[in-house]
Amino acid sequence: MITEFQRLSQASLLEHIDTVGAVKFTIRNIVCTGTRNELSETERLEVGAICTDAVATLLMPLMSFLPPLRVGEKVVMFAGPGVKGQTLRIGAILQDQLAITLTMQDIQK
């Protein structure tokens, strides 16, 4: 059962995604919406211990995937303002009760 706090938090996350510029992408041929954050060189070094060749993070509302998402799966980004269409690979997955944050790797490296 979803609590009032979770409902409000989810609505806030969706508003945040719309405000900062939502991007569309597919995971397992499912169209999703989230926020893409390009990593700076400093951030790449910080993430580097977990995920080599990290290029971006992708924040999306919590969704249920069966089987659960795995490192190495491909994510196809749609082209849009400020985002080029490309295929990336999941390098790390962080999940809480509201959202999933994926650290993305360049599939070409």
Coordinates of N, CA and C in Angstrom, one line a residue:
M1 N 0.8 -1.2 0.0 CA 0.0 0.0 0.0 C 0.9 1.2 0.0
I2 N 0.6 2.2 -0.9 CA 1.4 3.4 -1.0 C 0.9 4.4 0.1
T3 N 1.8 5.0 0.8 CA 1.5 6.0 1.8 C 1.3 7.3 1.2
E4 N 0.7 8.2 1.9 CA 0.5 9.6 1.5 C 1.9 10.3 1.2
F5 N 2.9 10.0 2.1 CA 4.2 10.5 1.9 C 4.8 10.0 0.6
Q6 N 4.7 8.7 0.3 CA 5.2 8.2 -1.0 C 4.5 8.8 -2.2
R7 N 3.2 9.0 -2.1 CA 2.4 9.6 -3.2 C 2.9 11.0 -3.5
L8 N 3.1 11.8 -2.4 CA 3.5 13.2 -2.6 C 4.9 13.2 -3.1
S9 N 5.8 12.3 -2.6 CA 7.2 12.3 -3.0 C 7.3 11.9 -4.5
Q10 N 6.5 11.0 -4.9 CA 6.5 10.5 -6.3 C 6.0 11.7 -7.2
A11 N 5.0 12.4 -6.8 CA 4.5 13.6 -7.5 C 5.5 14.6 -7.6
S12 N 6.3 14.9 -6.5 CA 7.3 15.8 -6.5 C 8.5 15.4 -7.5
L13 N 8.8 14.2 -7.5 CA 9.9 13.7 -8.4 C 9.4 13.9 -9.9
L14 N 8.2 13.6 -10.2 CA 7.7 13.7 -11.5 C 7.7 15.2 -12.0
E15 N 7.4 16.1 -11.0 CA 7.4 17.5 -11.3 C 8.9 18.0 -11.5
H16 N 9.8 17.5 -10.7 CA 11.2 17.8 -10.9 C 11.7 17.3 -12.3
I17 N 11.3 16.1 -12.7 CA 11.7 15.6 -14.0 C 11.2 16.5 -15.1
D18 N 10.0 16.9 -15.0 CA 9.4 17.8 -16.0 C 10.0 19.2 -16.0
T19 N 10.4 19.7 -14.9 CA 10.9 21.0 -14.7 C 12.3 21.1 -15.3
V20 N 13.2 20.1 -15.0 CA 14.6 20.2 -15.4 C 14.8 19.7 -16.8
G21 N 13.8 19.1 -17.4 CA 13.9 18.7 -18.8 C 13.9 17.2 -18.9
A22 N 12.7 16.6 -19.1 CA 12.6 15.2 -19.2 C 13.2 14.7 -20.5
V23 N 13.8 13.5 -20.5 CA 14.2 12.8 -21.7 C 13.5 11.5 -21.8
K24 N 13.4 11.0 -23.0 CA 12.7 9.7 -23.2 C 13.8 8.7 -23.6
F25 N 13.6 7.5 -23.2 CA 14.5 6.4 -23.5 C 13.8 5.1 -23.4
T26 N 14.4 4.1 -23.9 CA 13.8 2.7 -23.7 C 14.7 1.8 -23.0
I27 N 14.1 1.0 -22.2 CA 14.8 -0.1 -21.5 C 13.9 -1.3 -21.8
R28 N 14.5 -2.4 -22.4 CA 13.8 -3.6 -22.7 C 12.5 -3.2 -23.6
N29 N 12.7 -2.3 -24.5 CA 11.6 -1.8 -25.4 C 10.4 -1.2 -24.6
I30 N 10.7 -0.8 -23.4 CA 9.6 0.0 -22.6 C 10.1 1.4 -22.6
V31 N 9.2 2.3 -23.1 CA 9.5 3.8 -23.1 C 9.4 4.3 -21.7
C32 N 10.4 5.0 -21.3 CA 10.5 5.6 -20.0 C 10.8 7.1 -20.1
T33 N 10.6 7.8 -19.0 CA 10.9 9.3 -19.0 C 11.8 9.5 -17.7
G34 N 12.8 10.3 -17.8 CA 13.6 10.6 -16.7 C 14.5 11.9 -16.9
T35 N 15.5 12.1 -16.1 CA 16.3 13.2 -16.2 C 17.8 12.7 -16.4
R36 N 18.4 13.2 -17.4 CA 19.8 12.8 -17.8 C 20.7 13.9 -17.3
N37 N 21.8 13.5 -16.6 CA 22.8 14.4 -16.1 C 24.1 14.0 -16.7
E38 N 24.7 14.8 -17.6 CA 26.0 14.5 -18.1 C 27.0 14.7 -17.0
L39 N 27.9 13.7 -16.9 CA 28.9 13.8 -15.8 C 30.1 14.7 -16.2
S40 N 30.6 15.5 -15.3 CA 31.8 16.3 -15.6 C 33.0 15.3 -15.4
E41 N 34.2 15.8 -15.7 CA 35.4 15.0 -15.5 C 35.6 14.7 -14.1
T42 N 35.3 15.6 -13.2 CA 35.5 15.3 -11.7 C 34.5 14.3 -11.3
E43 N 33.3 14.4 -11.7 CA 32.2 13.4 -11.3 C 32.6 12.0 -11.9
R44 N 33.2 12.0 -13.1 CA 33.6 10.7 -13.7 C 34.6 10.0 -12.8
L45 N 35.5 10.8 -12.2 CA 36.5 10.2 -11.4 C 35.9 9.7 -10.1
E46 N 34.9 10.4 -9.6 CA 34.2 9.9 -8.3 C 33.5 8.6 -8.6
V47 N 32.8 8.5 -9.7 CA 32.0 7.3 -10.1 C 33.0 6.2 -10.6
G48 N 34.1 6.6 -11.0 CA 35.0 5.7 -11.7 C 35.3 4.4 -10.9
A49 N 35.3 4.5 -9.6 CA 35.6 3.3 -8.8 C 34.5 2.3 -8.9
I50 N 33.3 2.7 -9.2 CA 32.1 1.9 -9.4 C 31.9 1.5 -10.8
C51 N 32.1 2.5 -11.7 CA 31.7 2.3 -13.1 C 32.7 3.0 -14.0
T52 N 33.5 2.3 -14.7 CA 34.5 2.9 -15.6 C 33.8 3.4 -16.8
D53 N 34.3 4.4 -17.4 CA 33.7 5.1 -18.6 C 32.3 5.6 -18.4
A54 N 32.0 6.1 -17.2 CA 30.7 6.6 -16.9 C 30.6 8.0 -17.7
V55 N 29.4 8.2 -18.3 CA 29.2 9.4 -19.1 C 28.0 10.2 -18.6
A56 N 27.1 9.6 -17.9 CA 25.9 10.3 -17.4 C 25.2 9.5 -16.4
T57 N 24.3 10.1 -15.6 CA 23.4 9.4 -14.8 C 22.0 9.7 -15.3
L58 N 21.1 8.8 -15.0 CA 19.8 8.8 -15.5 C 18.8 8.6 -14.3
L59 N 18.1 9.6 -13.9 CA 17.1 9.5 -12.8 C 15.7 9.2 -13.4
M60 N 15.1 8.2 -12.9 CA 13.7 7.9 -13.3 C 12.8 7.4 -12.2
P61 N 11.5 7.6 -12.3 CA 10.6 7.2 -11.2 C 10.8 5.7 -11.1
L62 N 10.5 5.2 -9.9 CA 10.6 3.7 -9.6 C 9.6 3.0 -10.5
M63 N 10.1 2.0 -11.2 CA 9.3 1.1 -12.0 C 9.7 -0.3 -11.6
S64 N 8.8 -1.2 -11.8 CA 9.1 -2.6 -11.6 C 9.5 -3.3 -12.9
F65 N 10.7 -3.9 -12.8 CA 11.2 -4.7 -14.0 C 11.3 -6.1 -13.6
L66 N 10.8 -7.0 -14.4 CA 10.9 -8.5 -14.1 C 11.6 -9.1 -15.3
P67 N 12.8 -9.7 -15.1 CA 13.6 -9.7 -13.9 C 14.1 -8.3 -13.7
P68 N 14.7 -8.0 -12.5 CA 15.2 -6.7 -12.1 C 16.3 -6.3 -13.1
L69 N 16.5 -5.0 -13.2 CA 17.5 -4.4 -14.1 C 18.9 -5.0 -13.7
R70 N 19.7 -5.1 -14.7 CA 21.1 -5.7 -14.4 C 22.1 -4.7 -15.1
V71 N 23.3 -4.7 -14.4 CA 24.4 -4.0 -15.0 C 24.7 -4.6 -16.4
G72 N 25.0 -3.8 -17.4 CA 25.3 -4.3 -18.7 C 24.2 -4.2 -19.7
E73 N 22.9 -4.0 -19.2 CA 21.8 -3.9 -20.1 C 21.9 -2.6 -20.9
K74 N 21.3 -2.6 -22.0 CA 21.3 -1.4 -22.9 C 20.1 -0.5 -22.7
V75 N 20.4 0.8 -22.8 CA 19.4 1.8 -22.7 C 19.5 2.7 -24.0
V76 N 18.4 2.8 -24.7 CA 18.4 3.6 -26.0 C 17.8 5.0 -25.7
M77 N 18.6 6.0 -25.9 CA 18.1 7.4 -25.6 C 17.5 7.9 -26.9
F78 N 16.4 8.6 -26.8 CA 15.8 9.3 -28.0 C 16.5 10.6 -28.1
A79 N 16.6 11.1 -29.4 CA 17.2 12.4 -29.6 C 16.2 13.4 -29.2
G80 N 16.7 14.5 -28.6 CA 15.9 15.6 -28.2 C 16.7 16.8 -27.9
P81 N 16.1 17.9 -27.5 CA 16.9 19.1 -27.2 C 18.0 18.8 -26.2
G82 N 19.3 19.0 -26.6 CA 20.4 18.8 -25.7 C 20.8 17.4 -25.5
V83 N 20.1 16.4 -26.1 CA 20.4 15.0 -25.9 C 20.5 14.4 -27.3
K84 N 21.6 13.7 -27.6 CA 21.7 13.0 -28.8 C 21.2 11.6 -28.7
G85 N 20.6 11.1 -29.7 CA 20.1 9.7 -29.7 C 21.3 8.8 -29.7
Q86 N 21.3 7.9 -28.7 CA 22.4 7.0 -28.7 C 22.1 5.8 -27.8
T87 N 22.8 4.7 -27.9 CA 22.7 3.6 -27.0 C 23.8 3.6 -25.9
L88 N 23.4 3.5 -24.7 CA 24.3 3.4 -23.6 C 24.1 2.1 -22.8
R89 N 25.0 1.8 -21.9 CA 25.0 0.6 -21.1 C 24.9 1.0 -19.7
I90 N 24.1 0.2 -18.9 CA 24.0 0.5 -17.5 C 25.2 0.0 -16.8
G91 N 25.9 0.9 -16.1 CA 27.1 0.6 -15.4 C 26.9 0.4 -13.9
A92 N 25.9 1.0 -13.3 CA 25.6 0.9 -11.9 C 24.2 1.3 -11.7
I93 N 23.5 0.6 -10.7 CA 22.1 0.9 -10.4 C 22.0 1.2 -8.9
L94 N 21.3 2.4 -8.7 CA 20.9 2.7 -7.3 C 19.4 2.9 -7.3
Q95 N 18.8 2.3 -6.3 CA 17.3 2.3 -6.2 C 16.9 2.6 -4.8
D96 N 15.9 3.4 -4.6 CA 15.3 3.6 -3.3 C 13.8 3.4 -3.5
Q97 N 13.0 3.8 -2.6 CA 11.5 3.6 -2.6 C 10.8 4.5 -3.6
L98 N 11.5 5.5 -4.2 CA 10.9 6.4 -5.1 C 11.4 6.4 -6.5
A99 N 12.7 6.1 -6.6 CA 13.4 6.4 -7.9 C 14.5 5.3 -8.2
I100 N 14.9 5.3 -9.4 CA 16.0 4.5 -9.8 C 17.0 5.5 -10.5
T101 N 18.3 5.4 -10.1 CA 19.4 6.2 -10.7 C 20.3 5.2 -11.4
L102 N 20.5 5.4 -12.6 CA 21.4 4.5 -13.4 C 22.6 5.3 -13.8
T103 N 23.8 4.8 -13.6 CA 25.0 5.4 -14.1 C 25.3 4.7 -15.4
M104 N 25.4 5.5 -16.4 CA 25.4 5.0 -17.8 C 26.9 5.1 -18.3
Q105 N 27.2 4.0 -19.1 CA 28.5 3.9 -19.8 C 28.3 4.1 -21.3
D106 N 29.3 4.6 -21.9 CA 29.3 4.7 -23.4 C 29.6 3.3 -23.9
I107 N 28.7 2.8 -24.7 CA 28.8 1.4 -25.2 C 29.9 1.3 -26.2
Q108 N 30.4 2.4 -26.7 CA 31.5 2.3 -27.7 C 32.9 2.2 -27.0
K109 N 33.0 2.3 -25.7 CA 34.3 2.3 -25.0 C 34.4 0.9 -24.3

